[in-house]
Coordinates of C-alpha atoms and ligand atoms in Angstrom, one line a residue:
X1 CA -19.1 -33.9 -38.1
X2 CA -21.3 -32.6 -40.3
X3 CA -19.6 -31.3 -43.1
X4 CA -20.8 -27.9 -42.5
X5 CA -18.9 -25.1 -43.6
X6 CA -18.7 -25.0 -47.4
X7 CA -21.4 -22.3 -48.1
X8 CA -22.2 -18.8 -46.5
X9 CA -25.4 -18.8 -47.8
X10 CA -26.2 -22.6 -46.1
X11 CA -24.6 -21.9 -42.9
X12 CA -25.8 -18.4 -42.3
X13 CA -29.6 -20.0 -43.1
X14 CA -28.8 -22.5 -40.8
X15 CA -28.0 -20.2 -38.1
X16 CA -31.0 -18.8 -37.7
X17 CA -32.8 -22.0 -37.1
X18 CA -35.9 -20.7 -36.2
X19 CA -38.3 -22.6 -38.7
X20 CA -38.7 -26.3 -38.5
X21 CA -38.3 -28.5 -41.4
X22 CA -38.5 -32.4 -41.9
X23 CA -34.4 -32.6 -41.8
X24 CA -33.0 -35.6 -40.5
X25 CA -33.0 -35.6 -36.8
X26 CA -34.7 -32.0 -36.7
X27 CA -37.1 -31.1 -33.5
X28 CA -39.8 -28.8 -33.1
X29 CA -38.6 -25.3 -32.0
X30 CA -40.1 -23.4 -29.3
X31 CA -43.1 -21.8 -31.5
X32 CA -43.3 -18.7 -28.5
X33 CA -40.4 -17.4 -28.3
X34 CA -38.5 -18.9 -31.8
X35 CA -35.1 -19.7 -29.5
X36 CA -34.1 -22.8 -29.7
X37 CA -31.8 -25.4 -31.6
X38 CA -33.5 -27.2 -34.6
X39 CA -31.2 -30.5 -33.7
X40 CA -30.4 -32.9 -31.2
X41 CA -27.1 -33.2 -29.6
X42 CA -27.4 -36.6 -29.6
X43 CA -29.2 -37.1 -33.2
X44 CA -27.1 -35.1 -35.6
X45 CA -23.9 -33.7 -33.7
X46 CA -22.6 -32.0 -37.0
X47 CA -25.3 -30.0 -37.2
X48 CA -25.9 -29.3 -33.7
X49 CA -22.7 -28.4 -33.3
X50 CA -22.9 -25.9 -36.2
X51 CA -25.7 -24.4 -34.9
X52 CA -24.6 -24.1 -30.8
X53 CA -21.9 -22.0 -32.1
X54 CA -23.7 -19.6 -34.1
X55 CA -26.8 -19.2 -32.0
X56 CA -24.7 -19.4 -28.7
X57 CA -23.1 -15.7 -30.5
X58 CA -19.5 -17.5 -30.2
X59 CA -18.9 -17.4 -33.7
X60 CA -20.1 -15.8 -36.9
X61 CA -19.8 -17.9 -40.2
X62 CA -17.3 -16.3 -43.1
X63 CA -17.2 -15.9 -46.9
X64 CA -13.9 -17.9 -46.8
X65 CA -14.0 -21.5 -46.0
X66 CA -12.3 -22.6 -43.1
X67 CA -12.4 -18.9 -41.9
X68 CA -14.8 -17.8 -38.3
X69 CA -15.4 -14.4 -36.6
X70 CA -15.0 -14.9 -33.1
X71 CA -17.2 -12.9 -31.7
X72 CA -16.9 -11.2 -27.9
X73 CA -18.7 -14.1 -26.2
X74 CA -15.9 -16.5 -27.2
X75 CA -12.9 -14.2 -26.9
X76 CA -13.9 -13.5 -23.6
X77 CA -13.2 -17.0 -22.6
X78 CA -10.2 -16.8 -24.9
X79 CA -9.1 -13.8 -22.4
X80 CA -9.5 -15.9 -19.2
X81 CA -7.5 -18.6 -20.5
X82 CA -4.7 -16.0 -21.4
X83 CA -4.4 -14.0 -18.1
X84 CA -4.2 -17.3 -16.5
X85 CA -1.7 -19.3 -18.9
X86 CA 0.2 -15.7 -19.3
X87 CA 0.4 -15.0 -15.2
X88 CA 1.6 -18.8 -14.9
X89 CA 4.7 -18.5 -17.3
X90 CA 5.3 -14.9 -16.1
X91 CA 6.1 -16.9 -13.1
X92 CA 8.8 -19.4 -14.9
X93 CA 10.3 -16.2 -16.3
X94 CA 9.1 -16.9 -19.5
X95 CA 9.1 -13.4 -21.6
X96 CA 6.3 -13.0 -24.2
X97 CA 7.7 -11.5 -27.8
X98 CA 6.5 -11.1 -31.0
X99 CA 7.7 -12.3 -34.5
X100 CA 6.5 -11.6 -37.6
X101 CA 3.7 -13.5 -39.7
X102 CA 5.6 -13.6 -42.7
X103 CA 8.7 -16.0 -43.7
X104 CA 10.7 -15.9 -46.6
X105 CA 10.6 -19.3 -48.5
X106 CA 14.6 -19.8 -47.8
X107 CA 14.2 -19.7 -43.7
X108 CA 10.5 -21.6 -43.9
X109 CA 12.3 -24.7 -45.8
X110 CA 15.9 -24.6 -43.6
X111 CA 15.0 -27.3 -41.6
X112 CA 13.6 -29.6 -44.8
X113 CA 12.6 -32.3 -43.0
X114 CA 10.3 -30.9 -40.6
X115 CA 8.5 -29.0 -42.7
X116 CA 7.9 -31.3 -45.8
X117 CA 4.6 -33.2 -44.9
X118 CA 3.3 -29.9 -43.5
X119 CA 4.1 -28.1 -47.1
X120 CA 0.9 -28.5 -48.8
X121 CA -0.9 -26.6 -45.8
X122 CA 1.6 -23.3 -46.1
X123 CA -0.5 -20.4 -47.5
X124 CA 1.9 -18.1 -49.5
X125 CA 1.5 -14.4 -50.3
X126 CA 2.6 -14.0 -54.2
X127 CA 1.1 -10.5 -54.9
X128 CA 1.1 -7.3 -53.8
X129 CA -1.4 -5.0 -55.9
X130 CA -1.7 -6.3 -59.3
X131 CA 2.6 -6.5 -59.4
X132 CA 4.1 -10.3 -58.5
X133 CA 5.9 -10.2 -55.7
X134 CA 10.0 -11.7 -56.6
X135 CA 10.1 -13.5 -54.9
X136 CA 6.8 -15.3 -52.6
X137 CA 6.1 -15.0 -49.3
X138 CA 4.7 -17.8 -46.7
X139 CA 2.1 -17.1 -43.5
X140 CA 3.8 -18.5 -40.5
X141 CA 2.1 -22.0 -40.0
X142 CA 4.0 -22.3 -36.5
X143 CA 7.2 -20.3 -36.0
X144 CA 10.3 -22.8 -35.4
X145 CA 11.8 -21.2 -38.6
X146 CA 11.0 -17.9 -37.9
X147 CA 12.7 -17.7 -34.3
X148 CA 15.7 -20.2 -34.3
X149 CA 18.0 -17.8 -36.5
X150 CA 17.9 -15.7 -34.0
X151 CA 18.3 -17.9 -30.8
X152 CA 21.4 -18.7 -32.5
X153 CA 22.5 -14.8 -32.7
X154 CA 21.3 -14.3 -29.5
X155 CA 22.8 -17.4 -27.2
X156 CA 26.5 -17.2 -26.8
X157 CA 27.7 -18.2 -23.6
X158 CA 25.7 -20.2 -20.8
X159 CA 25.0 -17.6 -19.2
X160 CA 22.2 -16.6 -21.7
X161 CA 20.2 -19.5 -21.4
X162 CA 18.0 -20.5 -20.7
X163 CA 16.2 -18.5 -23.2
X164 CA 12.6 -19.1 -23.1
X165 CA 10.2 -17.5 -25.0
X166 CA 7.4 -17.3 -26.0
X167 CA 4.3 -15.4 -28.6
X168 CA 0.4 -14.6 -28.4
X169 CA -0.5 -14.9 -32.1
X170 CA -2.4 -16.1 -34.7
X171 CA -1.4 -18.6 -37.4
X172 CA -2.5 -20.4 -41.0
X173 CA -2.8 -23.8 -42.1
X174 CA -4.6 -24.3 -45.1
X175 CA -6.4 -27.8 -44.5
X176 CA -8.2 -29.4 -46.3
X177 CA -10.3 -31.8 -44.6
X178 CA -13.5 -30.9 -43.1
X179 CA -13.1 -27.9 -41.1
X180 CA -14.8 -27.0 -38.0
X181 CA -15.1 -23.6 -36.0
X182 CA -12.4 -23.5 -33.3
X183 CA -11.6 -27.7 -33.7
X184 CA -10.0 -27.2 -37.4
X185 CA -10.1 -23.9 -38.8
X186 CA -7.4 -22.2 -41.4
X187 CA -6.4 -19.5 -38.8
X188 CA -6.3 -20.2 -35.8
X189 CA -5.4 -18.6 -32.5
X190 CA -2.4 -20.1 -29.7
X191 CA 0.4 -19.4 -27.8
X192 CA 3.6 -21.2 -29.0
X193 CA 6.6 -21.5 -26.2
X194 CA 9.9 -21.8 -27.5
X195 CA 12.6 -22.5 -25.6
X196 CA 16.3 -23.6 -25.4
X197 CA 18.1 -24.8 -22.4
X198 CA 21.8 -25.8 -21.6
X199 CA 21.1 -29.4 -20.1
X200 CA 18.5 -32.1 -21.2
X201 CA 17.4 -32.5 -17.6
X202 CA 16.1 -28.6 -17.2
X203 CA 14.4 -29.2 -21.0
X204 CA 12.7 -32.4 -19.8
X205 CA 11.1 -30.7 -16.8
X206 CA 9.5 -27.9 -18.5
X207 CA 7.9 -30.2 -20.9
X208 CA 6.1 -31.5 -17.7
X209 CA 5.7 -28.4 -16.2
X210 CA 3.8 -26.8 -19.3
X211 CA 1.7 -29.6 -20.0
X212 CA 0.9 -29.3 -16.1
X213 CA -0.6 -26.2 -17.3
X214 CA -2.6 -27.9 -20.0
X215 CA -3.9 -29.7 -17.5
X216 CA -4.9 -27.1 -15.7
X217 CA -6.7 -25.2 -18.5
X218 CA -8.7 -28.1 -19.5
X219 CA -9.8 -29.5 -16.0
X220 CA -9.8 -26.3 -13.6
X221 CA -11.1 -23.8 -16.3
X222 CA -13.3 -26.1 -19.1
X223 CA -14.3 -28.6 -16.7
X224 CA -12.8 -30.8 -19.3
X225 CA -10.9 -34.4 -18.5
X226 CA -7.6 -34.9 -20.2
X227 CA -5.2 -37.6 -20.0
X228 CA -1.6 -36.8 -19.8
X229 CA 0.5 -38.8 -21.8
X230 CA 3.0 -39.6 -24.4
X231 CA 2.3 -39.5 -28.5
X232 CA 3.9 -42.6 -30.4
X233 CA 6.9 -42.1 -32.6
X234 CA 4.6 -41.8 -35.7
X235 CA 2.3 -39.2 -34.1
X236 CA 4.8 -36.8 -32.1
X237 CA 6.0 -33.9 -34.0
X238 CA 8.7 -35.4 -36.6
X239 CA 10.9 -32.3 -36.1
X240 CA 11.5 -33.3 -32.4
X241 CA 12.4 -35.7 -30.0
X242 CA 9.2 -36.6 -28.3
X243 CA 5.9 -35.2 -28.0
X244 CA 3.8 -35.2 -25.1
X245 CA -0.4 -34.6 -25.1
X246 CA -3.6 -33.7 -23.1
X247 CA -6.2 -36.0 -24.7
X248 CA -9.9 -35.3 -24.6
X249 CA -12.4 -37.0 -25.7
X250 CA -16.0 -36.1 -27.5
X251 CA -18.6 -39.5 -25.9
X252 CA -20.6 -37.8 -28.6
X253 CA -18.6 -38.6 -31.8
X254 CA -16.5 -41.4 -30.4
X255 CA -13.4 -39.1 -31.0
X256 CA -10.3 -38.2 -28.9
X257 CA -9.0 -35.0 -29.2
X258 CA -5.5 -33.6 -29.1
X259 CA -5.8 -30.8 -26.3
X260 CA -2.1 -29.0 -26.7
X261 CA 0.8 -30.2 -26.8
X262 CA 4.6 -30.1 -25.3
X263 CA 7.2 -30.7 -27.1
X264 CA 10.9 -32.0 -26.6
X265 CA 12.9 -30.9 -29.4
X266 CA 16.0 -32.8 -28.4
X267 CA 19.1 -31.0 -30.4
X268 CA 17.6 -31.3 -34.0
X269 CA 16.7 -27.9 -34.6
X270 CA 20.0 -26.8 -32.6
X271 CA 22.0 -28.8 -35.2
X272 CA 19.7 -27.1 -38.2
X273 CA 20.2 -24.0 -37.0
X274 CA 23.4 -24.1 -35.1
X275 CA 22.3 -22.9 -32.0
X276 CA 25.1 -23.3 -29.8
X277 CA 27.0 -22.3 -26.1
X278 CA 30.5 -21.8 -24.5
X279 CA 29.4 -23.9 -21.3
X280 CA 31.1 -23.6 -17.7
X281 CA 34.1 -25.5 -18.9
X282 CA 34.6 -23.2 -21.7
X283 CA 32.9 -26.0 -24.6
X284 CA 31.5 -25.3 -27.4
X285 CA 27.7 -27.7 -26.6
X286 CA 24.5 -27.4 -28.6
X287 CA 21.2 -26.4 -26.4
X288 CA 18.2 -28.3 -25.7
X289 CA 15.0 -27.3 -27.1
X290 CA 11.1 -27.5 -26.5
X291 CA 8.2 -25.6 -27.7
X292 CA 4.3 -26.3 -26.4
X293 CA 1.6 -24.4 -27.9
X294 CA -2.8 -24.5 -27.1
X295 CA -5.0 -22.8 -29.7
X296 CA -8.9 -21.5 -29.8
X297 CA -9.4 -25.5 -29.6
X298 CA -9.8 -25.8 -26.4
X299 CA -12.9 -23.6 -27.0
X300 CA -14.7 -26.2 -29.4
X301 CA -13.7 -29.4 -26.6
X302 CA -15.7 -27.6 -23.9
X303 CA -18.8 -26.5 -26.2
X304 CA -18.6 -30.2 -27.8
X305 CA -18.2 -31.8 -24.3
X306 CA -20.8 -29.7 -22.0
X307 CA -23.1 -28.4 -24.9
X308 CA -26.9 -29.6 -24.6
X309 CA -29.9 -29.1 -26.5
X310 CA -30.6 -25.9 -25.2
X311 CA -27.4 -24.4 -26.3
X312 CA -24.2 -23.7 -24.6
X313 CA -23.2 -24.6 -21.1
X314 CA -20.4 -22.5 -19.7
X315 CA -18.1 -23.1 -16.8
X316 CA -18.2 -20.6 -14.2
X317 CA -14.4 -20.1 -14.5
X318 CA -14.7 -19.2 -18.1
X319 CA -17.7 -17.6 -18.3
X320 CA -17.8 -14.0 -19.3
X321 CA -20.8 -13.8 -17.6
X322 CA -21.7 -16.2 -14.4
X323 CA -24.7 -14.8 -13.1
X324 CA -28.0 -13.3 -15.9
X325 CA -30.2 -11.4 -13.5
X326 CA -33.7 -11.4 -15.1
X327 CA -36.9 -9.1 -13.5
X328 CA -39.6 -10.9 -13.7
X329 CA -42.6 -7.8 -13.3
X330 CA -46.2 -8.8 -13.5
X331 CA -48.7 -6.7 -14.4
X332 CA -49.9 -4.8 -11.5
X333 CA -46.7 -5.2 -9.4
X334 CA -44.1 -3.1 -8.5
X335 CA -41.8 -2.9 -11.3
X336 CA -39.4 -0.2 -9.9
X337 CA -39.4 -2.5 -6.9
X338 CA -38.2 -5.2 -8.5
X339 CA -35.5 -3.4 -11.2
X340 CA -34.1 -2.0 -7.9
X341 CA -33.5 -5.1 -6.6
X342 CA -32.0 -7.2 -9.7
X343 CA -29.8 -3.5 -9.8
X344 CA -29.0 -4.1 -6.1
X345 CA -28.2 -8.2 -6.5
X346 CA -25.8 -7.4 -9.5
X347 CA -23.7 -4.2 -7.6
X348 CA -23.3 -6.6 -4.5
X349 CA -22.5 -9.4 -6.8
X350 CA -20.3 -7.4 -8.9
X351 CA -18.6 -5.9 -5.4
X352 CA -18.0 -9.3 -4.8
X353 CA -16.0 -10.5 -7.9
X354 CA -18.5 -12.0 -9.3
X355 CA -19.4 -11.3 -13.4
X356 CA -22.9 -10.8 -13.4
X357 CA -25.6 -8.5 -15.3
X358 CA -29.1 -7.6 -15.5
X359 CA -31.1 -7.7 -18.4
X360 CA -33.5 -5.1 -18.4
X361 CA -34.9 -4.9 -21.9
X362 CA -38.4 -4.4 -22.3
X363 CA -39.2 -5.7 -25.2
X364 CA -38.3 -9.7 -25.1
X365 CA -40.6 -11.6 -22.1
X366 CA -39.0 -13.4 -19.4
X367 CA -39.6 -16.6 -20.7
X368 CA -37.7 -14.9 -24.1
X369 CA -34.6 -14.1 -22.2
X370 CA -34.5 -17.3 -20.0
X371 CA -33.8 -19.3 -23.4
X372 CA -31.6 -16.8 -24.9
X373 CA -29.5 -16.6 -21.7
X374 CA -29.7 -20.3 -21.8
X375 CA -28.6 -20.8 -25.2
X376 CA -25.5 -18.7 -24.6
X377 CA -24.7 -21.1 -21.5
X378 CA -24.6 -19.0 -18.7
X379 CA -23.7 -20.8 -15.3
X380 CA -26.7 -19.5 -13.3
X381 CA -30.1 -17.4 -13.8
X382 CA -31.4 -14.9 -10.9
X383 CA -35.0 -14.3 -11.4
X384 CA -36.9 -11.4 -8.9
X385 CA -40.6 -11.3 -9.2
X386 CA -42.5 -9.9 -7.1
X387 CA -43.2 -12.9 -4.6
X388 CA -39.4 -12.6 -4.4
X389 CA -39.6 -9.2 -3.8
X390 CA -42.4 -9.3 -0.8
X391 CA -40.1 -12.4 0.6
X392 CA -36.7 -10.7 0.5
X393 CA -35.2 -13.8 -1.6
X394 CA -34.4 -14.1 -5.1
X395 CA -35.0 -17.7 -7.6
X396 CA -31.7 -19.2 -8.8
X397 CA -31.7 -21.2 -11.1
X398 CA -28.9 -23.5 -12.6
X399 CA -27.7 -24.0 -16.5
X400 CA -26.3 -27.1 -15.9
X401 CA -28.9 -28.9 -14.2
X402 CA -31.9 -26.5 -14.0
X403 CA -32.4 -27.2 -10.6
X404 CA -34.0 -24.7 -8.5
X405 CA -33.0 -22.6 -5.2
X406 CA -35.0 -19.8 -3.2
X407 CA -32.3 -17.5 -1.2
X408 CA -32.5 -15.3 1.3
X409 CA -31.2 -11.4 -0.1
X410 CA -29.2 -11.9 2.9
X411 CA -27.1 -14.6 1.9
X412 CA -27.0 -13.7 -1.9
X413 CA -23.4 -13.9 -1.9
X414 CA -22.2 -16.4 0.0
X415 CA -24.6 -18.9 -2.2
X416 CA -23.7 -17.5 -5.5
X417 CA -20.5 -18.3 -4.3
X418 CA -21.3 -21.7 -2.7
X419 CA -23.1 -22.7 -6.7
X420 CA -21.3 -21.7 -9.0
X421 CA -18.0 -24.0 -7.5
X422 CA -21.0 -27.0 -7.3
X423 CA -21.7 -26.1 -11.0
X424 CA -18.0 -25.9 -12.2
X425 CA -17.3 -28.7 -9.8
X426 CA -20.2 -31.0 -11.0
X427 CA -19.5 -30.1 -15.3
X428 CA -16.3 -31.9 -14.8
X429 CA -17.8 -34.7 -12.7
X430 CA -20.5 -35.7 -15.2
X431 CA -18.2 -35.0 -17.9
X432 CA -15.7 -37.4 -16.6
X433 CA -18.4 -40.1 -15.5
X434 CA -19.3 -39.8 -19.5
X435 CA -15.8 -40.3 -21.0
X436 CA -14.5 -42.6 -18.3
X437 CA -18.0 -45.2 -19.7
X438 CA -16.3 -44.6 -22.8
X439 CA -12.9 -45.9 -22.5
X440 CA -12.7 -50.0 -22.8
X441 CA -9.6 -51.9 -22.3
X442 CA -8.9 -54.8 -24.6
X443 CA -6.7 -57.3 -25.4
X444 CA -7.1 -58.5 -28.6
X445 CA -8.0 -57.5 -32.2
X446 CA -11.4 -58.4 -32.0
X447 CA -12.5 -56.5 -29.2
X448 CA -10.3 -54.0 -30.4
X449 CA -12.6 -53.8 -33.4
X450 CA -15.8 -53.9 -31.3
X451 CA -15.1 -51.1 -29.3
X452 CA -13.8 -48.7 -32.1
X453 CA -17.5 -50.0 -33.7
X454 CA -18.9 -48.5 -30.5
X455 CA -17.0 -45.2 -30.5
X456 CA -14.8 -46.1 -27.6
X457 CA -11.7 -45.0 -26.2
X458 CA -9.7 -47.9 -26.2
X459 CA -6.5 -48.8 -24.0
X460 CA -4.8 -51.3 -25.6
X461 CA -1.2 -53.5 -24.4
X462 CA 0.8 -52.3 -27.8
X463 CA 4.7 -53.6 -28.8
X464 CA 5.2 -49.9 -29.0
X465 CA 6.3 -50.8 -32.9
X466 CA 5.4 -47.9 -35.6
X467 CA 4.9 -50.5 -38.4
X468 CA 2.0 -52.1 -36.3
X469 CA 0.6 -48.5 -35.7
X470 CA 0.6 -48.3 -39.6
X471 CA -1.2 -51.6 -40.1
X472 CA -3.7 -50.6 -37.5
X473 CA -4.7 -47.6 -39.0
X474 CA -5.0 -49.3 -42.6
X475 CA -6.6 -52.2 -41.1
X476 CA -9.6 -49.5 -39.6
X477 CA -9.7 -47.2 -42.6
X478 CA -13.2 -46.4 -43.6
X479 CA -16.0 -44.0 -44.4
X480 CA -15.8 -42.8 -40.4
X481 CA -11.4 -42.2 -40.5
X482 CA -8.8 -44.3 -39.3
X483 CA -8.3 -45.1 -36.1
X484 CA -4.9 -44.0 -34.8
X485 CA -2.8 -44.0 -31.2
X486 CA -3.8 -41.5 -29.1
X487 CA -1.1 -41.4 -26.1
X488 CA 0.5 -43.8 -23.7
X489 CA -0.5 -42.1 -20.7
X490 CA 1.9 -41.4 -17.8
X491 CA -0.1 -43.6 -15.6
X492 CA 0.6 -47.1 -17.2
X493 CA -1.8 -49.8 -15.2
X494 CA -0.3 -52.4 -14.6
X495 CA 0.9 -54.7 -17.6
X496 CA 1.9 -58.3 -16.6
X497 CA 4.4 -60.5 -18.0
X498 CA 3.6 -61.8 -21.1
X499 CA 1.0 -59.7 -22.1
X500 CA 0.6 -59.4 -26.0
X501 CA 0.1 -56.6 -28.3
X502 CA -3.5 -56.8 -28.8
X503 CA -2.7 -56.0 -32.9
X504 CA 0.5 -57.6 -33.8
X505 CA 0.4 -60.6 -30.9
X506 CA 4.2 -59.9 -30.1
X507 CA 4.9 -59.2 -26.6
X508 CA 3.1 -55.7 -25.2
X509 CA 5.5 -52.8 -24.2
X510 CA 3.0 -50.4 -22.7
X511 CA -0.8 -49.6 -22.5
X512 CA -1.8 -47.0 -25.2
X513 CA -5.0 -45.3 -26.2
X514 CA -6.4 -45.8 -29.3
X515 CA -9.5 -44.6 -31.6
X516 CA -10.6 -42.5 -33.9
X517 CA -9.5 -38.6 -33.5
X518 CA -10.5 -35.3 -34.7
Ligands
87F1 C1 1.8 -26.9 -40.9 C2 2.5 -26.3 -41.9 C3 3.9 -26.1 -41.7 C4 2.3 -28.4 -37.7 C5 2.4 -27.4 -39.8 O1 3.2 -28.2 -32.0 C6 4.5 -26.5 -40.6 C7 3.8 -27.2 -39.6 O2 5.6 -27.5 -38.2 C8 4.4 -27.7 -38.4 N1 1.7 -28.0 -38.8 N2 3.6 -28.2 -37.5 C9 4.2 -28.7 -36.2 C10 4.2 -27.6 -35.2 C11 5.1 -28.0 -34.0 C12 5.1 -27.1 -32.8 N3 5.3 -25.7 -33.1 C13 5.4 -24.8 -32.0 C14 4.0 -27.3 -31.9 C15 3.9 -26.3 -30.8 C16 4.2 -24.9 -31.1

């Protein structure tokens, strides 16, 4: 990435990115209409990446490091995600609640070990006017602490569990390391599940079951791939029993991404916090936990994965807007004519479910709002001139591809309808044809080193043995990071007898992906 966030006054110049300088990996903006991205996806990511997100209107640099305004075009898609995640979990009988942001210092550090590498990223409140507060206060950084006192009040018997919960809320982590809007930021946006169950069984399937969800999110909604898998004992979340992962992965950067995650929390926290049941046979027995959680993250993956150089490029599913209805009038030609019909195309659009506008303004050309439309990644543009107008069709044109289609008025509908599920259906195609070229399997150290050299994804036979994860990861450090186990995925290929860890040369256990991460 490219470092970009430390300075206001840098990014907000940056932003604007209308004049061309001799930067590294700079292009020649559109002179006409001054749209445009100064840098190349492909040349200079960082900076690319710095400026989709501010010219694409998703986000707003801050006076705080680490610190974005979302602004409506990305909350929107925010939104969709909810209703969806929110209606699915409704359905498991999930409740949604609300805890508060602050924690007092004794409930943050019950559970010790958990919380100790994480302390250095707590943000705590010390003042309050010019008067010390007695004693400080910390900003929830995730909420275990926060909620299990009270599971433990409120479970008694078996028959109040399961208990599954779960809250729509923000939370802070002060990194330190490089942050990027909606991949690494200090606040951040999720939904954390917690839940506690009577049996291990009925804990183990809703671990599934949510990342199912995941899943969904990414592939159905982002037109992202994932891989579903299992983190290693030195990644999963220390607090719990095991973690399991959506993995994505940027071609661009040669990273894999942590999508969301699901976690098993076994009985630890149940032990901390003594969250315990009279069961059927009138026991005293300790619950089984999990809790899952996906943030605004999943909002950087898709701009990182199906961005281009001329901004944004939405998914139809996601998109706040899926169809930009633009009148193209000429000089002498009917211009009520052809407002009336870009109004008429959006209402039977709109009648039909569709989200889709018209912009009218007068004073930006055409050609002006096809690249500001364009930067902001909308699925498909309608143009009506007046040859449309005389033929009864309108132009459609597509973000993703920019290929062309003339249709009949008469069929508006049913091919709006018909293109945007090719566009959503072909963004994950071509996204997964690009990260599928990027995963190599190897066998031994040396290719292993090769294809981490060429930003690869790299599936690897592994002894499953956390001190050989640690020697990897100090035998890869370097200027670009570490290189670190992504997941065992649940789909193992096949792994013969006698394989050998391509690291350590003892025998393999399991095929794991490996590489660089975010
Ligand atoms: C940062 C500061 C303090 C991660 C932290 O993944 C504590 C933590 O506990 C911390 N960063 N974590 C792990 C969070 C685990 C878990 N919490 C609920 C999730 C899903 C949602």
């Amino acid at each position: 990435m490219g470092g970009k966030d430390a300075m206001i006054s840098k990014d907000a110049k940056s932003s604007n990115a209308a004049t061309s300088s001799g930067a590294k990996g700079k292009k020649e903006v559109k002179k006409e209409t001054g749209l445009g991205l100064s840098y190349k996806k492909d040349d200079n990511f960082g900076e690319w990446y710095s400026e989709v997100v501010v010219n694409g209107e998703m986000i707003e640099y801050y006076d705080i490091s680490g610190c974005y305004i979302l602004r409506p075009w990305a909350v929107s898609i925010w939104e969709i995600m909810h209703n969806f995640f929110d209606a699915e979990i409704k359905k498991m009988n999930i409740k949604n609640c609300y805890f508060p942001l602050f924690v007092s210092s004794t409930v943050l550090q019950k559970e010790k070990d958990h919380i100790e590498g994480f302390a250095p990223e707590v943000a705590w409140v010390t003042k309050s006017g010019e008067s010390e507060l007695e004693v400080p206060i910390a900003i929830r950084p995730t909420s275990e602490t926060v909620m299990y006192p009270y599971f433990s009040k409120w479970i008694r018997g078996h028959r109040d569990l399961p208990l599954r919960l779960n809250q729509w809320c923000n939370v802070v982590r002060w990194e330190f390391s490089n942050p990027t809007p909606f991949i690494r930021s200090r606040e951040f946006l999720w939904q954390e599940g917690h839940t506690a169950f009577a049996t291990k069984e009925e804990a183990d399937g809703e671990v599934l079951d949510i990342l199912e969800l995941y899943r969904r999110i990414y592939e159905e909604f982002l037109a992202v791939p994932v891989i579903k898998g299992k983190k290693s004992e030195h990644e999963k979340f220390a607090g719990g029993l095991y973690t399991t992962t959506v993995e994505a992965f940027v071609p661009n950067t040669g990273r894999g991404v942590q999508g969301a995650t699901s976690h098993c929390l076994g009985q630890n926290f149940a032990k901390m916090f003594e969250i315990n049941f009279e069961n059927e046979k009138g026991e005293r027995a300790m619950v089984w936990q999990n809790s899952w959680a996906y943030t605004t993250r999943t909002i950087g993956v898709m701009i990182m994965v199906h961005g281009d150089d001329k901004g944004l490029v939405l998914p139809p599913k996601v998109a706040s807007l899926q169809v930009i209805v633009v009148p193209v009038p000429y000089k002498d030609a009917d211009t009520k004519g052809i407002f009336d019909a870009c109004a008429s195309t959006v209402k039977s659009l709109n009648e039909a479910g569709f989200r889709a506008e018209a912009d009218y303004r007068d004073n930006y050309s055409p050609g002006w709002k096809y690249s500001h439309w364009e930067m902001k990644g909308v699925p498909l543009r309608i143009e009506i001139g007046p040859k449309d107008l005389a033929n009864n069709t309108v132009r459609a044109v597509r973000r993703d591809n920019s290929s062309k289609n003339d249709i009949p008025m008469a069929d508006l509908v049913e091919q709006v309808k018909v293109m945007l599920d090719n566009i959503q259906q072909s963004l994950f195609d071509a996204a997964k044809q690009r990260r599928d070229t990027c995963i190599q399997t190897v066998y031994t150290w040396e290719e292993f080193a090769e294809a981490l050299s060429k930003k690869k994804m790299i599936l690897a036979p592994w002894c499953d043995e956390e001190e050989v994860e640690k020697d990897v990861k100090t035998r890869t450090k370097g200027e670009m990071g570490a290189a670190k186990s992504l997941c065992s995925p649940f789909e193992q290929p096949a792994l013969p007898e006698g394989t050998l860890c391509f690291a350590s040369g003892k025998p393999a256990k399991k095929w794991t992906y490996w590489g660089r991460s975010y």
